[in-house]
PDB file of C-alpha atoms in Angstrom:
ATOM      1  CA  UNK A   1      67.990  35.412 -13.238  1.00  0.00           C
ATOM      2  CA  UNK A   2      70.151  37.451 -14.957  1.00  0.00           C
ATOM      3  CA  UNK A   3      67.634  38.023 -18.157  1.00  0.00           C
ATOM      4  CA  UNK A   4      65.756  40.461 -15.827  1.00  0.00           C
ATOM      5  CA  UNK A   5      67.938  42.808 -15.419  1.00  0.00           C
ATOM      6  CA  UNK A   6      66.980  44.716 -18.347  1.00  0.00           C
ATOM      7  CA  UNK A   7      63.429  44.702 -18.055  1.00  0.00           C
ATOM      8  CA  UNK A   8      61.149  47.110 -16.790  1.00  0.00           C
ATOM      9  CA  UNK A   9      60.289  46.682 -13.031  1.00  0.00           C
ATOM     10  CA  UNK A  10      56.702  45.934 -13.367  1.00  0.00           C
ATOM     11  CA  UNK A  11      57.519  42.977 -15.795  1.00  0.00           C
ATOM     12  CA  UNK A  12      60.115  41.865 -13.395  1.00  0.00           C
ATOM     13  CA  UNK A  13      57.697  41.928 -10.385  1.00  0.00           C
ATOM     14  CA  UNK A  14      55.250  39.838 -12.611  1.00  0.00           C
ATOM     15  CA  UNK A  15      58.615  37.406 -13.039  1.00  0.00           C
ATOM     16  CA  UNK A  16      59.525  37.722  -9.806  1.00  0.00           C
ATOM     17  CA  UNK A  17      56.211  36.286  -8.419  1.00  0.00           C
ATOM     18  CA  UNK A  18      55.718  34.090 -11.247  1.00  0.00           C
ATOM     19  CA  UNK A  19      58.820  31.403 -11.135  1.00  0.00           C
ATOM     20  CA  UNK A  20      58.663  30.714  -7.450  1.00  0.00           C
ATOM     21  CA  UNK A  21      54.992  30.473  -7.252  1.00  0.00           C
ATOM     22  CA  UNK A  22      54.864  28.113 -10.489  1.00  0.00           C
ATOM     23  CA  UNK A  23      57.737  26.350  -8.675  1.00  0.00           C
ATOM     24  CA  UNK A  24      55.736  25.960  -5.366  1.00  0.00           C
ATOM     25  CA  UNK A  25      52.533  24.920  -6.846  1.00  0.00           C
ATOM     26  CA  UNK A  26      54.332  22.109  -9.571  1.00  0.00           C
ATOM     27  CA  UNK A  27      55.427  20.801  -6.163  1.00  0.00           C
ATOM     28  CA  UNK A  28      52.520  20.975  -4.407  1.00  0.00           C
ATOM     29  CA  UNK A  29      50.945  19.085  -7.677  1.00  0.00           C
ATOM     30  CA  UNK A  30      53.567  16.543  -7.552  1.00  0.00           C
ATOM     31  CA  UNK A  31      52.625  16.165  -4.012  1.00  0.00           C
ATOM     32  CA  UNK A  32      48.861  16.320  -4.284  1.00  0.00           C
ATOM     33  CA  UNK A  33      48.771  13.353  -7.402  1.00  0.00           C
ATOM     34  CA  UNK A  34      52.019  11.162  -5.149  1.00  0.00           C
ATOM     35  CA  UNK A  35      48.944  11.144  -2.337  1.00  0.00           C
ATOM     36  CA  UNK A  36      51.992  12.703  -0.039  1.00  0.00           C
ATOM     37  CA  UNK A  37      49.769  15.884   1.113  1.00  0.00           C
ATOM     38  CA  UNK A  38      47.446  13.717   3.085  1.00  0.00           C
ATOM     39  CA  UNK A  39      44.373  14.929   0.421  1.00  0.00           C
ATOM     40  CA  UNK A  40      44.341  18.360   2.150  1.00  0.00           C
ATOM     41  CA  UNK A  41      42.681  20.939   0.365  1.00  0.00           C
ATOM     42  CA  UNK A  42      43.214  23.581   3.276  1.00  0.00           C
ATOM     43  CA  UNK A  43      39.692  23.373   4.342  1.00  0.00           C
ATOM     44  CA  UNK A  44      39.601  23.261   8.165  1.00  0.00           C
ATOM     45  CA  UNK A  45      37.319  26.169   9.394  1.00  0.00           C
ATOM     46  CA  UNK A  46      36.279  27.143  12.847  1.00  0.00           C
ATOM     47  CA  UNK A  47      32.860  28.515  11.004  1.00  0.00           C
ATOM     48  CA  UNK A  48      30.785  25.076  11.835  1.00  0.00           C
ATOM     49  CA  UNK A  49      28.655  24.145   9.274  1.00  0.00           C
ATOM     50  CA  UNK A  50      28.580  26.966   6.069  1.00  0.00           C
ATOM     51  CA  UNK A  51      27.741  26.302   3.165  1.00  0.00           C
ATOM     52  CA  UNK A  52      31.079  27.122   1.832  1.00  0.00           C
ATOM     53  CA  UNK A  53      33.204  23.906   1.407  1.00  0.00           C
ATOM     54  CA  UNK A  54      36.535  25.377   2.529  1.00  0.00           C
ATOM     55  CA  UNK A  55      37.566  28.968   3.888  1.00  0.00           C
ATOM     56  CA  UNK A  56      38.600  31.648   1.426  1.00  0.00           C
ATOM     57  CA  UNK A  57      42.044  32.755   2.517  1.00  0.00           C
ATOM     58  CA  UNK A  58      44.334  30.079   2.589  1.00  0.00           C
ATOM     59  CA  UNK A  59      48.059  29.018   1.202  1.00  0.00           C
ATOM     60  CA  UNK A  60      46.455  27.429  -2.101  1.00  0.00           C
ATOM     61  CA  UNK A  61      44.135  29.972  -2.740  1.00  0.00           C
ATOM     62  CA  UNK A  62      46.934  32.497  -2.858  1.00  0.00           C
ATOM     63  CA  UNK A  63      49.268  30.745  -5.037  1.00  0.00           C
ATOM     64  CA  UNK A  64      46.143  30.316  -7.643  1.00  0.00           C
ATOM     65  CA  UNK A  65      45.195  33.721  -7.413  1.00  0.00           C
ATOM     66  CA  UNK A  66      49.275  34.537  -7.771  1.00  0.00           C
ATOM     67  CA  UNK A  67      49.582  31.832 -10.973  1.00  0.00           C
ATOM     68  CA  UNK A  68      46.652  33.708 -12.808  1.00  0.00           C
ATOM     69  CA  UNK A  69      48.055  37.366 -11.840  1.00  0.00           C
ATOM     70  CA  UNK A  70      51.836  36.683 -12.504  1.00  0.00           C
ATOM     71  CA  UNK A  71      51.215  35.234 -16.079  1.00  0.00           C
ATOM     72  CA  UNK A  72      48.874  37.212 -17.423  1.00  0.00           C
ATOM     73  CA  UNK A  73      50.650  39.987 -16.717  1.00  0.00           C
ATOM     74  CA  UNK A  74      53.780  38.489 -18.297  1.00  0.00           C
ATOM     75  CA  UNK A  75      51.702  37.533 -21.287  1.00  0.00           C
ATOM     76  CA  UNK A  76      50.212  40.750 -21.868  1.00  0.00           C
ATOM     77  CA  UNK A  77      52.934  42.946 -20.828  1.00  0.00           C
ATOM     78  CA  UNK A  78      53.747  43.909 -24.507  1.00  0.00           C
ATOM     79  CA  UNK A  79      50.141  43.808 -25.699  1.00  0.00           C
ATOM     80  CA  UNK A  80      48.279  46.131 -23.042  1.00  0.00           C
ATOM     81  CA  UNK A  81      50.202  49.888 -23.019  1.00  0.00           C
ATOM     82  CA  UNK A  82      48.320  50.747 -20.283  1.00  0.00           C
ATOM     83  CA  UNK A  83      49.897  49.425 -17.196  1.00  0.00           C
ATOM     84  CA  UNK A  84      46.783  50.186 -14.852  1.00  0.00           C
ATOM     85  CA  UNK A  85      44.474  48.114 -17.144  1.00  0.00           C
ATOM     86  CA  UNK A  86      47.235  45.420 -17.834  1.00  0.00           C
ATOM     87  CA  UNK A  87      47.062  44.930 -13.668  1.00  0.00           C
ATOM     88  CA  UNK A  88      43.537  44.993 -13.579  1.00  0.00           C
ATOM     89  CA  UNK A  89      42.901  42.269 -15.952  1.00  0.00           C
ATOM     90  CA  UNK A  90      45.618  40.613 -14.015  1.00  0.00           C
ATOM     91  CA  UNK A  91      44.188  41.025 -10.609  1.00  0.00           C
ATOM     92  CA  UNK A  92      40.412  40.000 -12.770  1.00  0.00           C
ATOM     93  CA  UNK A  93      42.541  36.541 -14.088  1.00  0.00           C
ATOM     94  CA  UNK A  94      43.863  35.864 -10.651  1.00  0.00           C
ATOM     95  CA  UNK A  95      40.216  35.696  -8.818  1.00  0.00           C
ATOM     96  CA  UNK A  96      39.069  33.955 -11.847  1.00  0.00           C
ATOM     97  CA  UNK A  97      41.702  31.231 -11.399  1.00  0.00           C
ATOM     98  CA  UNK A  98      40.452  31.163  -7.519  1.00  0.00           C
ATOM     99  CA  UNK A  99      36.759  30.766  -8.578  1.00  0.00           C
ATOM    100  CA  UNK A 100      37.360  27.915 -11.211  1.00  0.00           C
ATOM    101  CA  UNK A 101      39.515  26.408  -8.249  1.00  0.00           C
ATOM    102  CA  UNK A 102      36.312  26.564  -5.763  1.00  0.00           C
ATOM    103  CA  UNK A 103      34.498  24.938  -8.584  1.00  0.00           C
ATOM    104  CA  UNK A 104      36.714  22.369  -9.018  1.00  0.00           C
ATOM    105  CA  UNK A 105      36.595  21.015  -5.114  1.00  0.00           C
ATOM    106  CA  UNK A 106      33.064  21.657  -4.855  1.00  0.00           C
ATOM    107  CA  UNK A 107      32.567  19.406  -7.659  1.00  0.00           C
ATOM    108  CA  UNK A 108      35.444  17.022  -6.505  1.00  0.00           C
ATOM    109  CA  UNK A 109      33.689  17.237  -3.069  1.00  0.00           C
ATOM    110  CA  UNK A 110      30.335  16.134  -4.266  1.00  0.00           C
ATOM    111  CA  UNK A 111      32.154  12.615  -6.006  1.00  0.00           C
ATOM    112  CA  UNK A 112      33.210  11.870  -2.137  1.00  0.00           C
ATOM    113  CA  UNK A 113      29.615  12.257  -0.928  1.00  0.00           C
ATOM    114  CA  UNK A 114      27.949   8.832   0.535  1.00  0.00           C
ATOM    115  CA  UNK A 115      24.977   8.509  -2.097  1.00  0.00           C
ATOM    116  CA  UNK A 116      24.456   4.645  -1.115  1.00  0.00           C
ATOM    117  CA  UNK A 117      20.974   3.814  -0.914  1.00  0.00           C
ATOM    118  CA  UNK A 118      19.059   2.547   2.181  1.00  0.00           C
ATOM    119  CA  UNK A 119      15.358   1.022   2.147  1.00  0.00           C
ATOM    120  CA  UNK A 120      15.081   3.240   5.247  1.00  0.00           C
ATOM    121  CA  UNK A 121      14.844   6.242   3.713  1.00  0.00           C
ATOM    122  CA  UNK A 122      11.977   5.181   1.401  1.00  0.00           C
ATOM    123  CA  UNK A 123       9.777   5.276   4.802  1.00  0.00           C
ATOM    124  CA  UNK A 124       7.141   7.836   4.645  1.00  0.00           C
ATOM    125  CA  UNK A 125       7.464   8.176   1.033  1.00  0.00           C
ATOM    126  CA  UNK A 126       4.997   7.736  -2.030  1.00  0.00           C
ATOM    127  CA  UNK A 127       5.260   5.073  -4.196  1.00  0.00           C
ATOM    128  CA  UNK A 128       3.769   3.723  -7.353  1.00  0.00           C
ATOM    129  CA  UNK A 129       2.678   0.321  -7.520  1.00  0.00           C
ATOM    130  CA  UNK A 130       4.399  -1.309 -10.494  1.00  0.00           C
ATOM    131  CA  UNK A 131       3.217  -5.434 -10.263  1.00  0.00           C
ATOM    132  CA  UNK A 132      -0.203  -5.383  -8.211  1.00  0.00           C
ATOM    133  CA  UNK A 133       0.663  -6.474  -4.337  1.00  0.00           C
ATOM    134  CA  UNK A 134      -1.814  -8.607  -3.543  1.00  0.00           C
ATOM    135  CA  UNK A 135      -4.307  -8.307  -0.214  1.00  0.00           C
ATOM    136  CA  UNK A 136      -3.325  -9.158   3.593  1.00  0.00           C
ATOM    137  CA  UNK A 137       0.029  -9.868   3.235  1.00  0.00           C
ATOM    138  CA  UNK A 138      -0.309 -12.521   1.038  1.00  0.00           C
ATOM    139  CA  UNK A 139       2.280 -12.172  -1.734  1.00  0.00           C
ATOM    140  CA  UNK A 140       4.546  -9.495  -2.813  1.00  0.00           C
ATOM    141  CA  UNK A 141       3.807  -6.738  -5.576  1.00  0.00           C
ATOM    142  CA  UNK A 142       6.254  -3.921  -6.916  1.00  0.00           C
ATOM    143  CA  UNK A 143       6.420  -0.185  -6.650  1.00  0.00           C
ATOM    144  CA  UNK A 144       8.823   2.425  -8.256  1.00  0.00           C
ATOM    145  CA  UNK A 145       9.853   4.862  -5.539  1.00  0.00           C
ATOM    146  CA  UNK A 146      11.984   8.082  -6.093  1.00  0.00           C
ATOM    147  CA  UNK A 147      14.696   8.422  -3.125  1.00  0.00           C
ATOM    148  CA  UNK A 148      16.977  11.092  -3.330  1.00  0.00           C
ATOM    149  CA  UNK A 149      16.537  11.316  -6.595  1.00  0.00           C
ATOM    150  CA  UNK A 150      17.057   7.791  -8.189  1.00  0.00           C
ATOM    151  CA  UNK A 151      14.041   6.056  -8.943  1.00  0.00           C
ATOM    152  CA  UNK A 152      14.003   2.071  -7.478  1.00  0.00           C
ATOM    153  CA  UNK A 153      11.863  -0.495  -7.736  1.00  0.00           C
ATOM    154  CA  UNK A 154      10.960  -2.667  -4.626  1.00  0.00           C
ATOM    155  CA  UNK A 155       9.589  -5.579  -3.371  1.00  0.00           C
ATOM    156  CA  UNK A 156       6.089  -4.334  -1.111  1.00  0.00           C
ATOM    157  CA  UNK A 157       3.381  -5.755   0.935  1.00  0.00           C
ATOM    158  CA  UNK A 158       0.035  -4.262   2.226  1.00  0.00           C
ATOM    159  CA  UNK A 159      -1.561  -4.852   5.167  1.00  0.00           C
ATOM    160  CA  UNK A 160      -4.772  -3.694   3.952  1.00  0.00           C
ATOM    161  CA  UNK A 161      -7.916  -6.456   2.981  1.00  0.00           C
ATOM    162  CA  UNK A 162      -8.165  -5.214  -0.944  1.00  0.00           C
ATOM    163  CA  UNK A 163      -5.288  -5.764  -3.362  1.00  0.00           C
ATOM    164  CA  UNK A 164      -3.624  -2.365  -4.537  1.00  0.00           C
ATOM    165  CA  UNK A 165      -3.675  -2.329  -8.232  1.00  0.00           C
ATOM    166  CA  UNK A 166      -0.858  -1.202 -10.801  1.00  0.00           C
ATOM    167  CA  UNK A 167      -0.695   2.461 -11.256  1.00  0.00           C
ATOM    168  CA  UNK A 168      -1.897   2.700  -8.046  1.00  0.00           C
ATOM    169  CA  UNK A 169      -0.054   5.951  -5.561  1.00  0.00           C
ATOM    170  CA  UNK A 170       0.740   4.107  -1.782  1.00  0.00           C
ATOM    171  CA  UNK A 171       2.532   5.845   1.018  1.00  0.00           C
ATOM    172  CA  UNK A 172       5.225   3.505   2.756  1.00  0.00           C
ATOM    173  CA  UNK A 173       4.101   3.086   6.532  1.00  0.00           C
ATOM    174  CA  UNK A 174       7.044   0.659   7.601  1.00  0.00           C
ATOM    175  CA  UNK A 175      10.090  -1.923   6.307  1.00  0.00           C
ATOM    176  CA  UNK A 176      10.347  -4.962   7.406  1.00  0.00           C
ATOM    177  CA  UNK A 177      12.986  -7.929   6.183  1.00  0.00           C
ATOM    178  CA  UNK A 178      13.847  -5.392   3.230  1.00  0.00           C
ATOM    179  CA  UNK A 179      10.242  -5.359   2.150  1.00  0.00           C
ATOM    180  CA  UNK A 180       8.150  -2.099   1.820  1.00  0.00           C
ATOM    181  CA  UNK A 181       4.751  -2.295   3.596  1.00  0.00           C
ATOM    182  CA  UNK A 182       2.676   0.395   2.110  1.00  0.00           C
ATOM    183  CA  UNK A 183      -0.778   1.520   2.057  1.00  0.00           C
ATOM    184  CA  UNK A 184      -3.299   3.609  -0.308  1.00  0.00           C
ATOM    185  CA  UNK A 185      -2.659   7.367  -0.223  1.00  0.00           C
TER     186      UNK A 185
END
């Protein structure tokens, strides 16, 4: 490290905290992509359920904020003259590397989520009859039902006496054998 020596100390702090931090997160990157950090994202709290996906002061958050600082205050050392400003844009890059990384896991966070669809969760819903389902049970129509936010279309039976037409709106009232039974709304 013997090109610091004759720089001035600001621009050797933003050195100083710069090489080992880019060090220790290349590393941790390495370790992250190898699958040898177990997938931990630092993200046990003791908060219970928040709607914050991970706690705000931990190990990676700091080296983020640290990357952003560090090098933008290397990279604008000669451009900025004024050294208050230079470590306030520094100190602005630094939480802006920390918010794009909160993006980044929330987003990564939502691919994980269990989106599979069960014909339970079309009970109590509306539906729209698609293929007319004939009276009493005796043959099976279709309807086009919107469940968490994908729109399906189903096999259904009524236990009502008149056939629901097409176009028709029906309410599910129960499942049975993977078949919607549904009546007029």
């Amino acid at each position: 490290m013997n090109f610091l020596e004759n720089y001035d100390p600001l621009l050797k702090a933003f050195w100083y905290i710069a090489l080992p931090v880019s060090l220790f997160f290349g590393l941790q990157t390495i370790m992250t992509f190898l699958g040898l950090s177990d997938g931990e994202t630092d993200m046990d709290s003791d908060t219970g359920d928040v709607d914050l996906p991970f706690e705000i002061f931990t190990l990676r958050n700091l080296i983020n904020f640290l990357l952003g600082f560090s090098w933008t205050g290397i990279s604008f050392y000669n451009s900025i003259e004024n050294k208050t400003v230079l470590i306030i844009i520094s100190v602005i890059v630094g939480l802006l590397f920390v918010a794009i990384f909160f993006f980044l896991i929330k987003q990564i966070l939502k691919l994980s989520e269990n989106n599979s669809f069960k014909i339970e969760s079309a009970l109590n819903q509306t539906a729209q009859v698609y293929l007319t389902i004939p009276e009493a049970k005796s043959g099976k129509g279709k309807v086009l039902i919107s469940v968490n936010g994908s729109i399906h279309e189903l096999d259904a039976m009524t236990r009502s006496t008149e056939k629901i037409p097409s176009n028709t709106t029906v309410k599910v009232v129960a499942v049975e054998s993977n078949l919607l039974i549904v009546e007029k709304n």
